[in-house]
Short mmCIF file of C-alpha atoms and ligand atoms in Angstrom, two decimals:
data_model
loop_
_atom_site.label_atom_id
_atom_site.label_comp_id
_atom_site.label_asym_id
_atom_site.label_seq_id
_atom_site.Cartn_x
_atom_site.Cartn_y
_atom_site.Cartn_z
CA UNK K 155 -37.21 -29.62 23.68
CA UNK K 156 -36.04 -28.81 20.26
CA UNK K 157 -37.49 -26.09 20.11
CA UNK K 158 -36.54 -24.89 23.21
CA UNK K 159 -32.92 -25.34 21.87
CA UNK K 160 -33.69 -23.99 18.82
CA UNK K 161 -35.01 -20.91 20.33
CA UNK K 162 -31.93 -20.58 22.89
CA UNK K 163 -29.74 -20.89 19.56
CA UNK K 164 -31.56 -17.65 18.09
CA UNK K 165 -30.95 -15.75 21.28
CA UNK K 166 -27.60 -16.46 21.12
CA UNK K 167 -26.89 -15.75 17.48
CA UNK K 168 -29.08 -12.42 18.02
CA UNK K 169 -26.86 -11.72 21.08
CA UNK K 170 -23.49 -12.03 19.32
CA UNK K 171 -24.90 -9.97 16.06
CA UNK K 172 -26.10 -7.21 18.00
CA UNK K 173 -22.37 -7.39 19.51
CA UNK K 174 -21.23 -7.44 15.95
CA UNK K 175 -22.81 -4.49 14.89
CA UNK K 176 -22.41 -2.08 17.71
CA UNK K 177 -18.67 -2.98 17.34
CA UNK K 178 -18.91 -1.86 14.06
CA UNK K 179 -20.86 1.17 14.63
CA UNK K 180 -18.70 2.53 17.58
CA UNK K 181 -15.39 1.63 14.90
CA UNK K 182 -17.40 3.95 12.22
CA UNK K 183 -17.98 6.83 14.98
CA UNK K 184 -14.46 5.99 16.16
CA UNK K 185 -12.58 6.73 12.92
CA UNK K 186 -14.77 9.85 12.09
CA UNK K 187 -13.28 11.18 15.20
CA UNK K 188 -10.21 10.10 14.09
CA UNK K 189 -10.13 12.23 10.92
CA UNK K 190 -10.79 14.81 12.76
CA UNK K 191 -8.42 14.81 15.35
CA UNK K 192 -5.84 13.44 13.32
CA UNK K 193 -5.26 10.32 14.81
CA UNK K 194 -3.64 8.93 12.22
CA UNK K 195 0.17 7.74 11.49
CA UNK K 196 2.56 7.09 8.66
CA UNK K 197 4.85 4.40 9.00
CA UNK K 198 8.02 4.17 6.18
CA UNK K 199 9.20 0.53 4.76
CA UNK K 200 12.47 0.93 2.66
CA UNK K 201 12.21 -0.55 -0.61
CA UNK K 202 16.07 -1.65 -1.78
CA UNK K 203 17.87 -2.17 -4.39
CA UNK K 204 18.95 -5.77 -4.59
CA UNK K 205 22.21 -5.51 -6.04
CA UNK K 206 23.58 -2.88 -3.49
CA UNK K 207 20.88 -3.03 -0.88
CA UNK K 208 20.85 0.54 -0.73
CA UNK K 209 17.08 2.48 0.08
CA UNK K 210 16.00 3.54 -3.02
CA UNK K 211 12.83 4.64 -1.43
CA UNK K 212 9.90 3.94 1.13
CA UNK K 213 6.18 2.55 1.12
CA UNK K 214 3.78 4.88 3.29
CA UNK K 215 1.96 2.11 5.55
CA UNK K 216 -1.48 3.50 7.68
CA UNK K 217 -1.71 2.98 11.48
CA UNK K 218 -4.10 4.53 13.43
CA UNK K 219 -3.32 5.58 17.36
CA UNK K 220 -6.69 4.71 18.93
CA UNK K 221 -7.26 6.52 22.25
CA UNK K 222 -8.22 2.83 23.66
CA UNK K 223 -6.99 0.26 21.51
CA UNK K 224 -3.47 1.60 20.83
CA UNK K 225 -2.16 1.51 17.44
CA UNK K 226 -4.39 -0.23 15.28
CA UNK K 227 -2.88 -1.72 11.74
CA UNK K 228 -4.94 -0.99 8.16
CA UNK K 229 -6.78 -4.67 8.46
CA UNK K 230 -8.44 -2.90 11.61
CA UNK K 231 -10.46 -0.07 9.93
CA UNK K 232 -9.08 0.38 6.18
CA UNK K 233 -12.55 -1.86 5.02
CA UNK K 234 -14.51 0.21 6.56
CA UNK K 235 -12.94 3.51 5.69
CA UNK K 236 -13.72 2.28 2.67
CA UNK K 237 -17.48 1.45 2.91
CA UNK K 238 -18.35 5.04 4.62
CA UNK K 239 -16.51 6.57 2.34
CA UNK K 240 -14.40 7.80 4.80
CA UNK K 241 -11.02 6.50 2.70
CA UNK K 242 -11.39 9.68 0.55
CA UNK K 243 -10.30 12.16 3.36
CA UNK K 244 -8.04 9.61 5.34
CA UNK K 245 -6.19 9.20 1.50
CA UNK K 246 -5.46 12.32 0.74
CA UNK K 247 -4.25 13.22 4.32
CA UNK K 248 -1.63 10.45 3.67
CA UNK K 249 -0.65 11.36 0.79
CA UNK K 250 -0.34 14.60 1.65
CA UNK K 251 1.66 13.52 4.69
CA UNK K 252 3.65 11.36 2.96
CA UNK K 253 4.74 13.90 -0.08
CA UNK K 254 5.12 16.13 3.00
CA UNK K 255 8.00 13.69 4.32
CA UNK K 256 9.77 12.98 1.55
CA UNK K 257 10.16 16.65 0.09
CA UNK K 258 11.72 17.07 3.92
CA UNK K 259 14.13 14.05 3.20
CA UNK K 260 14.90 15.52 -0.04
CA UNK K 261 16.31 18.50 1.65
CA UNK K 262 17.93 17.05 4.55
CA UNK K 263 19.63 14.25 2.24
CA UNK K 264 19.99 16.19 -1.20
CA UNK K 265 22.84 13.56 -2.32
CA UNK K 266 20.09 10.63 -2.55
CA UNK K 267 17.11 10.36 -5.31
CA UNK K 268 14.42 8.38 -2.93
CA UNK K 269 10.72 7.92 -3.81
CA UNK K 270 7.76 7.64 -1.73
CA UNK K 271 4.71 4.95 -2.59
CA UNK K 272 1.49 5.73 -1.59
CA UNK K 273 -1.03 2.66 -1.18
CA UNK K 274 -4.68 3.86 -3.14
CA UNK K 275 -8.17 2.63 -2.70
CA UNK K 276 -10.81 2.18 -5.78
CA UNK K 277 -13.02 4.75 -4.09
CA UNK K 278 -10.16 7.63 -4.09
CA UNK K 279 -9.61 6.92 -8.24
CA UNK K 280 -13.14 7.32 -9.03
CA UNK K 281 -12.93 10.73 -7.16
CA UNK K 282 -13.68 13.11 -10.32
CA UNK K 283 -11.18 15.44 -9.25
CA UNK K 284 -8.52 13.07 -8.40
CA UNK K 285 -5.89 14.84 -10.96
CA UNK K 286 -6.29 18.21 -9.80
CA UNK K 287 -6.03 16.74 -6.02
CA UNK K 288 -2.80 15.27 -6.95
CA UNK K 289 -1.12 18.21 -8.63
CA UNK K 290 -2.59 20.25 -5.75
CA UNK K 291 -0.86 18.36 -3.16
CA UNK K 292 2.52 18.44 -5.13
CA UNK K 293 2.29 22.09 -5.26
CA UNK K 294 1.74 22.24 -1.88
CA UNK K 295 4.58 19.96 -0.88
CA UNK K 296 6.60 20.97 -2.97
CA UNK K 297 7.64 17.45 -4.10
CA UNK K 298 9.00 16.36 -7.41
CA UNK K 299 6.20 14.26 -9.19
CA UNK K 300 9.05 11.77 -10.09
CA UNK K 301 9.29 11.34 -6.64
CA UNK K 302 5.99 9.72 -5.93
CA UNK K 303 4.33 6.52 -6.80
CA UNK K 304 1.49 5.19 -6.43
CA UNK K 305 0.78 1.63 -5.35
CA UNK K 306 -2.87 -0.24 -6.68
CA UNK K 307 -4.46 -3.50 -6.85
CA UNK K 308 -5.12 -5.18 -10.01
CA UNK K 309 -8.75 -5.05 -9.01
CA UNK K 310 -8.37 -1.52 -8.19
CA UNK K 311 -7.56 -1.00 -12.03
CA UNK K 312 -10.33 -3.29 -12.93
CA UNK K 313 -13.20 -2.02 -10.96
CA UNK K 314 -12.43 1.68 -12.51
CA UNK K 315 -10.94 0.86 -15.90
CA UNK K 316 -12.87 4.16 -17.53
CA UNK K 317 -11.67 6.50 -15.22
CA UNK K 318 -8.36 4.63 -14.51
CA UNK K 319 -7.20 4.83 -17.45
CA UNK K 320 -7.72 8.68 -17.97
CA UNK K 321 -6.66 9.92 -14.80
CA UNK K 322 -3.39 7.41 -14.73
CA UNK K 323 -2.41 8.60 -17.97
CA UNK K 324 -2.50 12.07 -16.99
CA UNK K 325 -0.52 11.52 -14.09
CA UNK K 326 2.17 9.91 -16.03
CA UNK K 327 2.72 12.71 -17.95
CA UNK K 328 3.65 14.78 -15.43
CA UNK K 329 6.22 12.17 -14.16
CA UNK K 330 3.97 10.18 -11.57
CA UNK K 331 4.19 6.13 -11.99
CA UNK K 332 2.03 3.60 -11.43
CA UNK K 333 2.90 0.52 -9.20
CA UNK K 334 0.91 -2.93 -9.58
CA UNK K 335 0.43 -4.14 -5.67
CA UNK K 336 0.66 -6.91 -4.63
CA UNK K 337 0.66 -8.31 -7.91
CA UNK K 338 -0.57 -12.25 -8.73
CA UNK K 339 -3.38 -12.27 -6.25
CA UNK K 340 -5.73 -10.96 -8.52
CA UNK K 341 -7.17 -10.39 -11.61
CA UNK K 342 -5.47 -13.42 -13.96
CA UNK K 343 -6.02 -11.42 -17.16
CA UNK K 344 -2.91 -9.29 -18.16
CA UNK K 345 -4.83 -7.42 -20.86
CA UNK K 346 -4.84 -4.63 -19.03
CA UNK K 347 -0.83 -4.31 -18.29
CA UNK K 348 -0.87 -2.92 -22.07
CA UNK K 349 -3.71 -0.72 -21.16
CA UNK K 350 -2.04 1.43 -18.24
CA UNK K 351 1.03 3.16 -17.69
CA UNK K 352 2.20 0.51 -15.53
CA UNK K 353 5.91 1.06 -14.63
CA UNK K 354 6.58 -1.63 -11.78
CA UNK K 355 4.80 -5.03 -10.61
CA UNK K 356 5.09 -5.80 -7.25
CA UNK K 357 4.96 -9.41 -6.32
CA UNK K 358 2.80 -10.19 -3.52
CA UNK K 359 4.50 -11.73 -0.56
CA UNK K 360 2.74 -15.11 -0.71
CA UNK K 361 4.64 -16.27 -3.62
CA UNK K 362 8.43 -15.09 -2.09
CA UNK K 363 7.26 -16.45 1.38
CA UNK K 364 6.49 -19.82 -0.38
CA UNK K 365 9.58 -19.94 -2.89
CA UNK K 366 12.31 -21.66 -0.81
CA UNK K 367 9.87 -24.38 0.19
CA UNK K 368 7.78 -24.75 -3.02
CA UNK K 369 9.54 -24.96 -6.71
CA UNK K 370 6.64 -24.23 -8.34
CA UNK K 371 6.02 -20.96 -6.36
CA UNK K 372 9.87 -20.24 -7.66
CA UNK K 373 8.73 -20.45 -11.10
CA UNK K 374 6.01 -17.93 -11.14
CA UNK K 375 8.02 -15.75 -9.39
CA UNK K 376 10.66 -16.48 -12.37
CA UNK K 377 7.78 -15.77 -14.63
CA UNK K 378 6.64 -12.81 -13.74
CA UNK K 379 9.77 -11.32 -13.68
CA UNK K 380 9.89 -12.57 -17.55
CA UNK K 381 7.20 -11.16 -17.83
CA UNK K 382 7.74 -7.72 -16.94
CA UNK K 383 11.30 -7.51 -17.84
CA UNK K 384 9.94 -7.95 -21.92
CA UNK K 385 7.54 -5.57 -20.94
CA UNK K 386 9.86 -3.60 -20.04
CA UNK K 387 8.12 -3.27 -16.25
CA UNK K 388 10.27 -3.11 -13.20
CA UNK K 389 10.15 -5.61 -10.15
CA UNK K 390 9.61 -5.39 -6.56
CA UNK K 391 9.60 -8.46 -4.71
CA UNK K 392 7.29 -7.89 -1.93
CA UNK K 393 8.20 -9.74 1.88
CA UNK K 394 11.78 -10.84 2.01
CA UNK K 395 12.40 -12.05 5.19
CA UNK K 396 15.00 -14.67 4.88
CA UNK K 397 18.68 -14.24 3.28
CA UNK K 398 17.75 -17.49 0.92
CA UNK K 399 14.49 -15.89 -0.41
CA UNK K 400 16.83 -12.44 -0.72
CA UNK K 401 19.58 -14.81 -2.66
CA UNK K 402 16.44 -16.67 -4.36
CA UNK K 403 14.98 -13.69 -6.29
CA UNK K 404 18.40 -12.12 -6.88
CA UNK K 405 19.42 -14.84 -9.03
CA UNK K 406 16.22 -14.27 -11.16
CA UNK K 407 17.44 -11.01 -11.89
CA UNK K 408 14.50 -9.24 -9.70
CA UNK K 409 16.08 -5.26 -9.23
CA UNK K 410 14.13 -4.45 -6.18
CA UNK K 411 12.76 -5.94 -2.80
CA UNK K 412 11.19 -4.81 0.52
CA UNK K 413 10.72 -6.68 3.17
CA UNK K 414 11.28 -7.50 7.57
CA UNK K 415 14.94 -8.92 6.13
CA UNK K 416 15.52 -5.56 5.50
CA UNK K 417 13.39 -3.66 7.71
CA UNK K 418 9.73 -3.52 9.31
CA UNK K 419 7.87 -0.43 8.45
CA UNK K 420 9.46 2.40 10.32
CA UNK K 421 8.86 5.54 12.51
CA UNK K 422 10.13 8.76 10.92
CA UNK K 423 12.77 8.71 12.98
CA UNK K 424 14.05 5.46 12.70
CA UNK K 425 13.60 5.73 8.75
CA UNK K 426 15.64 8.66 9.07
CA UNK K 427 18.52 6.78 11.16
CA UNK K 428 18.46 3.95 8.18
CA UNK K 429 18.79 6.62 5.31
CA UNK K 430 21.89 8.15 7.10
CA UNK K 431 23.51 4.34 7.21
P1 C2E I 1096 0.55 -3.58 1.01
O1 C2E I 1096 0.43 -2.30 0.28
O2 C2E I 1096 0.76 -4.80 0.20
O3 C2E I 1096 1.72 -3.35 2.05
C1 C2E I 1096 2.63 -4.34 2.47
C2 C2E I 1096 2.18 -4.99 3.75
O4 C2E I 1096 3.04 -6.10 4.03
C3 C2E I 1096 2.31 -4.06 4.97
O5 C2E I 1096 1.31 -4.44 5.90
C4 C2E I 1096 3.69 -4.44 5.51
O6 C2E I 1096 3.85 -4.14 6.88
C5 C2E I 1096 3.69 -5.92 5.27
N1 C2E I 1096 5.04 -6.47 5.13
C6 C2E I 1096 6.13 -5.88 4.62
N2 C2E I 1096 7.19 -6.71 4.62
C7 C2E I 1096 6.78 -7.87 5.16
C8 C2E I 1096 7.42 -9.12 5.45
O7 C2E I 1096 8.61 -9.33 5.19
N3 C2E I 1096 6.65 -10.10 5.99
C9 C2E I 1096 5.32 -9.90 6.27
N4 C2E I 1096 4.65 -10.91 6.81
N5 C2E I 1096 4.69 -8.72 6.02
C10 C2E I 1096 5.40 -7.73 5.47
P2 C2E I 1096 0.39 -3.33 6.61
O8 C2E I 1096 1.20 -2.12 6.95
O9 C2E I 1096 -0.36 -4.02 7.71
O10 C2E I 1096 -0.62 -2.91 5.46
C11 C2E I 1096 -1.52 -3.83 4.94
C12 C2E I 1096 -2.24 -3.28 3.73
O11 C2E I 1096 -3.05 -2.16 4.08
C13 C2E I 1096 -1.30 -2.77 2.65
O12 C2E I 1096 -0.77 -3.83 1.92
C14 C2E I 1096 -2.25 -1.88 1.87
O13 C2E I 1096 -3.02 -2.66 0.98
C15 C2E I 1096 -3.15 -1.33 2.96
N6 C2E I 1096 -2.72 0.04 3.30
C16 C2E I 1096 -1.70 0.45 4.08
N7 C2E I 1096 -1.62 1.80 4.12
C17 C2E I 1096 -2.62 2.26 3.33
C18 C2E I 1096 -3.07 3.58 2.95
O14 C2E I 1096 -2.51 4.62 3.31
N8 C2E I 1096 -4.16 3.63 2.11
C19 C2E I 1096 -4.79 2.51 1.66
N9 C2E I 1096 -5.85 2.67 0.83
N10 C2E I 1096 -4.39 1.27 1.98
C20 C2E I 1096 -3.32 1.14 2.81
MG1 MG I 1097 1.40 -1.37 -1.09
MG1 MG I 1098 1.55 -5.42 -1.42
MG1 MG I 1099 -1.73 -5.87 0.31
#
């Protein structure tokens, strides 16, 4: 009888892996499609200044219009664009895209100065001609390098610390700066904030979404700012969504937040709509 069971409990783990993995090979065929057909879509989050709560600029955010599932959001199929490899193309169209966008902005709002973020993955950095990619894509665009940063992981900076640190400092020279996502998650050695051209942290939404209900949350949010501010690193404070936590982080003297109170990532159009306000 036990074994009987036991033997019904294989067929039904075998059943529900073999589910598993077809899912996940019909996702991998599905986004290879997508590349191609460009099925892909940029969504804009302002990022404002706290003091006048003006855009200052906007965070390109994946989505990806499946033919059947509808729009699909980057915890959907960013891990595996990054295990096929598949990141590299999907990367580079966004931040071609996105460069793309904001050099139109520019034009049709020449009285503002706003910037455009680009999330990166480790595999795009250890790309050997990520540099000349860059400048190529500039050139193309026609976008001010002071225009765009780019957003990575502390573990991003970790896992490619050779080539990281090369192709970062390169890129700074020409006016390109370097944003720490979601910053306190990861890596809890801050040797390497010396090491790269880092010119804002951004402080991962966990610790503003936990602030009004947990003091000690508060005060490493109040230390990192410290932090940065001696180092003389900008702040973003990453997932306002309440007028306390906006009033919270304000009073520690953080510059710059992004977040639902301010807006969800946005449509082109409705980002436009919100830099004419
Ligand atoms: P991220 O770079 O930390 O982006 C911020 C995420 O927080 C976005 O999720 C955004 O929609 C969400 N968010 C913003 N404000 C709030 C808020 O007030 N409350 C809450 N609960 N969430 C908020 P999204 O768009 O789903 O993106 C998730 C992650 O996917 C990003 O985190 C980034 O790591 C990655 N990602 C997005 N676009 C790209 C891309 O083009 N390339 C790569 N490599 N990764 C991307
Ligand atoms: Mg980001
Ligand atoms: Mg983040
Ligand atoms: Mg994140």
């Amino acid at each position: 009888r036990a074994k009987a069971l036991g033997r019904a409990g294989y067929k039904i783990f075998d059943t529900a892996m073999y589910i598993e993995s077809t899912k996940l090979l019909q996702l991998e065929t599905d986004l290879r499609r997508a590349v191609e057909r460009q099925e892909f879509r940029i969504y804009y989050q302002p990022i404002v200044s706290l003091q006048t709560e003006k855009i200052i600029g906007f965070e390109s955010l994946i989505r990806w219009q499946h033919p059947k599932q509808g729009l699909m959001l980057p915890t959907d199929f960013i891990s595996m664009a990054e295990e096929t490899g598949l990141i590299v193309p999907i990367g580079y169209w966004v931040l071609r895209e996105a460069c793309n966008q904001m050099h139109q902005w520019q034009q049709q709002f020449p009285q503002t100065q706003l910037t455009i973020s680009v999330n990166l993955s480790s595999k795009q950095l250890s790309q050997s001609n990520f540099t000349e990619q860059i400048y190529l894509i500039l050139q193309e665009t026609k976008l001010d390098p002071s225009r765009l940063k780019l957003e990575m992981t502390e573990s991003v900076l970790i896992e490619n610390t050779q080539s990281a640190t090369a192709i970062l400092w390169q890129l700074k020279e020409i006016g390109i700066e370097l944003h720490i996502d979601d910053f306190g998650t990861g890596y809890s050695s801050l040797s390497y904030l010396h090491r790269f051209p880092i010119s804002t942290l951004k402080i991962d939404r966990s610790f503003i979404k936990n602030m009004d209900t947990n003091s000690s949350y508060a005060e490493i949010v109040r230390t990192i700012i410290t932090l940065a501010h001696n180092l003389s690193i900008d702040v973003i404070a990453e997932g306002i969504e309440t007028v306390l936590q906006l009033e919270q982080v304000k009073k520690l003297q953080c510059k710059y937040g992004q977040g639902y109170f301010f807006s969800q990532p946005a449509t082109v159009s409705v980002a436009s709509a919100l830099i004419q306000q």
